[in-house]
PDB file of C-alpha atoms in Angstrom:
ATOM      1  CA  UNK A   1      96.800  69.438  54.242  1.00 56.00           C
ATOM      2  CA  UNK A   2      95.480  72.980  53.995  1.00 67.00           C
ATOM      3  CA  UNK A   3      93.684  74.800  51.268  1.00 78.00           C
ATOM      4  CA  UNK A   4      94.546  74.719  47.578  1.00 80.00           C
ATOM      5  CA  UNK A   5      96.185  78.161  47.620  1.00 78.00           C
ATOM      6  CA  UNK A   6      98.738  77.002  50.187  1.00 76.00           C
ATOM      7  CA  UNK A   7      99.600  73.904  48.182  1.00 73.00           C
ATOM      8  CA  UNK A   8      99.933  75.807  44.928  1.00 74.00           C
ATOM      9  CA  UNK A   9     102.022  78.595  46.405  1.00 76.00           C
ATOM     10  CA  UNK A  10     104.459  76.164  48.017  1.00 77.00           C
ATOM     11  CA  UNK A  11     104.900  74.223  44.771  1.00 82.00           C
ATOM     12  CA  UNK A  12     105.518  77.445  42.859  1.00 84.00           C
ATOM     13  CA  UNK A  13     108.193  78.377  45.387  1.00 83.00           C
ATOM     14  CA  UNK A  14     109.907  75.006  44.900  1.00 84.00           C
ATOM     15  CA  UNK A  15     109.882  75.395  41.115  1.00 85.00           C
ATOM     16  CA  UNK A  16     111.296  78.924  41.341  1.00 88.00           C
ATOM     17  CA  UNK A  17     114.020  77.770  43.716  1.00 87.00           C
ATOM     18  CA  UNK A  18     115.079  74.999  41.329  1.00 84.00           C
ATOM     19  CA  UNK A  19     114.992  77.440  38.408  1.00 85.00           C
ATOM     20  CA  UNK A  20     117.232  79.903  40.254  1.00 87.00           C
ATOM     21  CA  UNK A  21     119.733  77.169  41.110  1.00 84.00           C
ATOM     22  CA  UNK A  22     119.875  76.061  37.470  1.00 80.00           C
ATOM     23  CA  UNK A  23     120.129  79.619  36.171  1.00 82.00           C
ATOM     24  CA  UNK A  24     122.785  80.536  38.727  1.00 82.00           C
ATOM     25  CA  UNK A  25     125.055  77.599  38.012  1.00 79.00           C
ATOM     26  CA  UNK A  26     124.779  78.140  34.289  1.00 74.00           C
ATOM     27  CA  UNK A  27     125.194  81.936  34.538  1.00 78.00           C
ATOM     28  CA  UNK A  28     128.342  81.787  36.649  1.00 77.00           C
ATOM     29  CA  UNK A  29     129.926  79.088  34.547  1.00 72.00           C
ATOM     30  CA  UNK A  30     130.116  76.067  36.816  1.00 71.00           C
ATOM     31  CA  UNK A  31     127.760  74.329  34.385  1.00 70.00           C
ATOM     32  CA  UNK A  32     127.599  75.484  30.780  1.00 70.00           C
ATOM     33  CA  UNK A  33     125.108  73.011  29.356  1.00 74.00           C
ATOM     34  CA  UNK A  34     122.117  71.173  30.821  1.00 73.00           C
ATOM     35  CA  UNK A  35     123.910  67.854  30.394  1.00 77.00           C
ATOM     36  CA  UNK A  36     126.704  69.069  32.688  1.00 74.00           C
ATOM     37  CA  UNK A  37     124.125  70.060  35.270  1.00 71.00           C
ATOM     38  CA  UNK A  38     121.770  67.080  35.153  1.00 73.00           C
ATOM     39  CA  UNK A  39     123.804  64.349  33.447  1.00 71.00           C
ATOM     40  CA  UNK A  40     122.779  62.257  30.457  1.00 75.00           C
ATOM     41  CA  UNK A  41     119.117  61.598  29.796  1.00 78.00           C
ATOM     42  CA  UNK A  42     117.685  58.128  29.511  1.00 78.00           C
ATOM     43  CA  UNK A  43     116.989  58.736  25.822  1.00 81.00           C
ATOM     44  CA  UNK A  44     120.609  59.695  25.101  1.00 82.00           C
ATOM     45  CA  UNK A  45     121.866  56.671  26.998  1.00 78.00           C
ATOM     46  CA  UNK A  46     119.470  54.171  25.428  1.00 81.00           C
ATOM     47  CA  UNK A  47     120.182  55.448  21.910  1.00 85.00           C
ATOM     48  CA  UNK A  48     123.925  55.050  22.477  1.00 84.00           C
ATOM     49  CA  UNK A  49     124.520  58.728  21.711  1.00 88.00           C
ATOM     50  CA  UNK A  50     127.845  59.032  23.532  1.00 87.00           C
ATOM     51  CA  UNK A  51     129.093  55.645  22.363  1.00 90.00           C
ATOM     52  CA  UNK A  52     128.338  56.584  18.745  1.00 93.00           C
ATOM     53  CA  UNK A  53     130.104  59.931  19.086  1.00 92.00           C
ATOM     54  CA  UNK A  54     133.200  58.286  20.575  1.00 92.00           C
ATOM     55  CA  UNK A  55     133.204  55.687  17.788  1.00 95.00           C
ATOM     56  CA  UNK A  56     132.831  58.436  15.161  1.00 95.00           C
ATOM     57  CA  UNK A  57     135.752  60.442  16.574  1.00 95.00           C
ATOM     58  CA  UNK A  58     138.035  57.418  16.891  1.00 95.00           C
ATOM     59  CA  UNK A  59     137.172  56.305  13.349  1.00 95.00           C
ATOM     60  CA  UNK A  60     137.918  59.801  12.046  1.00 96.00           C
ATOM     61  CA  UNK A  61     141.262  59.737  13.840  1.00 95.00           C
ATOM     62  CA  UNK A  62     142.139  56.360  12.358  1.00 95.00           C
ATOM     63  CA  UNK A  63     141.171  57.663   8.900  1.00 96.00           C
ATOM     64  CA  UNK A  64     143.721  60.454   9.425  1.00 96.00           C
ATOM     65  CA  UNK A  65     146.422  57.784   9.987  1.00 95.00           C
ATOM     66  CA  UNK A  66     146.580  58.245  13.749  1.00 95.00           C
ATOM     67  CA  UNK A  67     147.344  55.242  15.899  1.00 94.00           C
ATOM     68  CA  UNK A  68     144.531  53.787  17.979  1.00 93.00           C
ATOM     69  CA  UNK A  69     145.961  55.202  21.196  1.00 93.00           C
ATOM     70  CA  UNK A  70     146.364  58.650  19.603  1.00 95.00           C
ATOM     71  CA  UNK A  71     142.778  58.596  18.372  1.00 94.00           C
ATOM     72  CA  UNK A  72     141.500  57.589  21.810  1.00 93.00           C
ATOM     73  CA  UNK A  73     143.612  60.239  23.518  1.00 94.00           C
ATOM     74  CA  UNK A  74     141.795  62.934  21.502  1.00 93.00           C
ATOM     75  CA  UNK A  75     138.442  61.986  23.088  1.00 92.00           C
ATOM     76  CA  UNK A  76     137.407  64.740  25.542  1.00 90.00           C
ATOM     77  CA  UNK A  77     137.185  63.609  29.161  1.00 88.00           C
ATOM     78  CA  UNK A  78     133.595  64.788  29.494  1.00 84.00           C
ATOM     79  CA  UNK A  79     132.489  62.689  26.534  1.00 85.00           C
ATOM     80  CA  UNK A  80     134.168  59.593  27.957  1.00 85.00           C
ATOM     81  CA  UNK A  81     132.693  60.377  31.383  1.00 82.00           C
ATOM     82  CA  UNK A  82     129.132  60.530  30.019  1.00 80.00           C
ATOM     83  CA  UNK A  83     129.627  57.130  28.376  1.00 79.00           C
ATOM     84  CA  UNK A  84     130.780  55.591  31.686  1.00 76.00           C
ATOM     85  CA  UNK A  85     128.336  52.933  32.986  1.00 70.00           C
ATOM     86  CA  UNK A  86     128.114  54.685  36.348  1.00 67.00           C
ATOM     87  CA  UNK A  87     126.311  57.565  34.621  1.00 68.00           C
ATOM     88  CA  UNK A  88     123.586  55.304  33.283  1.00 70.00           C
ATOM     89  CA  UNK A  89     120.288  57.005  34.217  1.00 69.00           C
ATOM     90  CA  UNK A  90     118.646  53.617  34.734  1.00 69.00           C
ATOM     91  CA  UNK A  91     121.124  52.943  37.536  1.00 69.00           C
ATOM     92  CA  UNK A  92     120.918  56.289  39.286  1.00 64.00           C
ATOM     93  CA  UNK A  93     123.102  58.368  37.000  1.00 61.00           C
ATOM     94  CA  UNK A  94     125.112  61.187  38.477  1.00 57.00           C
ATOM     95  CA  UNK A  95     122.967  61.133  41.618  1.00 56.00           C
ATOM     96  CA  UNK A  96     124.234  57.691  42.660  1.00 53.00           C
ATOM     97  CA  UNK A  97     126.388  59.148  45.450  1.00 51.00           C
ATOM     98  CA  UNK A  98     123.308  60.175  47.438  1.00 47.00           C
ATOM     99  CA  UNK A  99     121.945  56.666  47.232  1.00 45.00           C
ATOM    100  CA  UNK A 100     125.290  55.156  48.246  1.00 46.00           C
ATOM    101  CA  UNK A 101     125.237  57.032  51.527  1.00 46.00           C
ATOM    102  CA  UNK A 102     121.967  55.419  52.530  1.00 47.00           C
ATOM    103  CA  UNK A 103     123.134  51.952  51.569  1.00 48.00           C
ATOM    104  CA  UNK A 104     121.042  51.196  48.495  1.00 48.00           C
ATOM    105  CA  UNK A 105     124.032  50.362  46.322  1.00 48.00           C
ATOM    106  CA  UNK A 106     126.751  47.935  47.303  1.00 48.00           C
ATOM    107  CA  UNK A 107     129.336  48.394  44.551  1.00 50.00           C
ATOM    108  CA  UNK A 108     131.174  51.655  43.991  1.00 53.00           C
ATOM    109  CA  UNK A 109     130.602  51.862  40.243  1.00 52.00           C
ATOM    110  CA  UNK A 110     126.834  51.321  40.228  1.00 52.00           C
ATOM    111  CA  UNK A 111     127.057  48.854  37.347  1.00 52.00           C
ATOM    112  CA  UNK A 112     124.787  46.199  38.835  1.00 50.00           C
TER     113      UNK A 112
END
């Protein structure tokens, strides 16, 4: 295994690499928030955060005399995407595609 200095220096390198990847993607605009980079957290999912926000926006649209389809059409795609069952962190979240390639999931939506 080696001495403690080797282990610590290699773990520091891994942490710095991950930090540079995160900083780079956020700096150059391909991800603007941590949720876009890592996906929803288990806490957000379990508390129904995205579901509540969608319900709030649809209710506000209905209160403004919009039809149901008009109110739903105003929901941003990202918000609807985070509420999708395939993004559930308990079922692999956004990283499900890696697991699909090695055969751990059988269905394409990950909702099992």
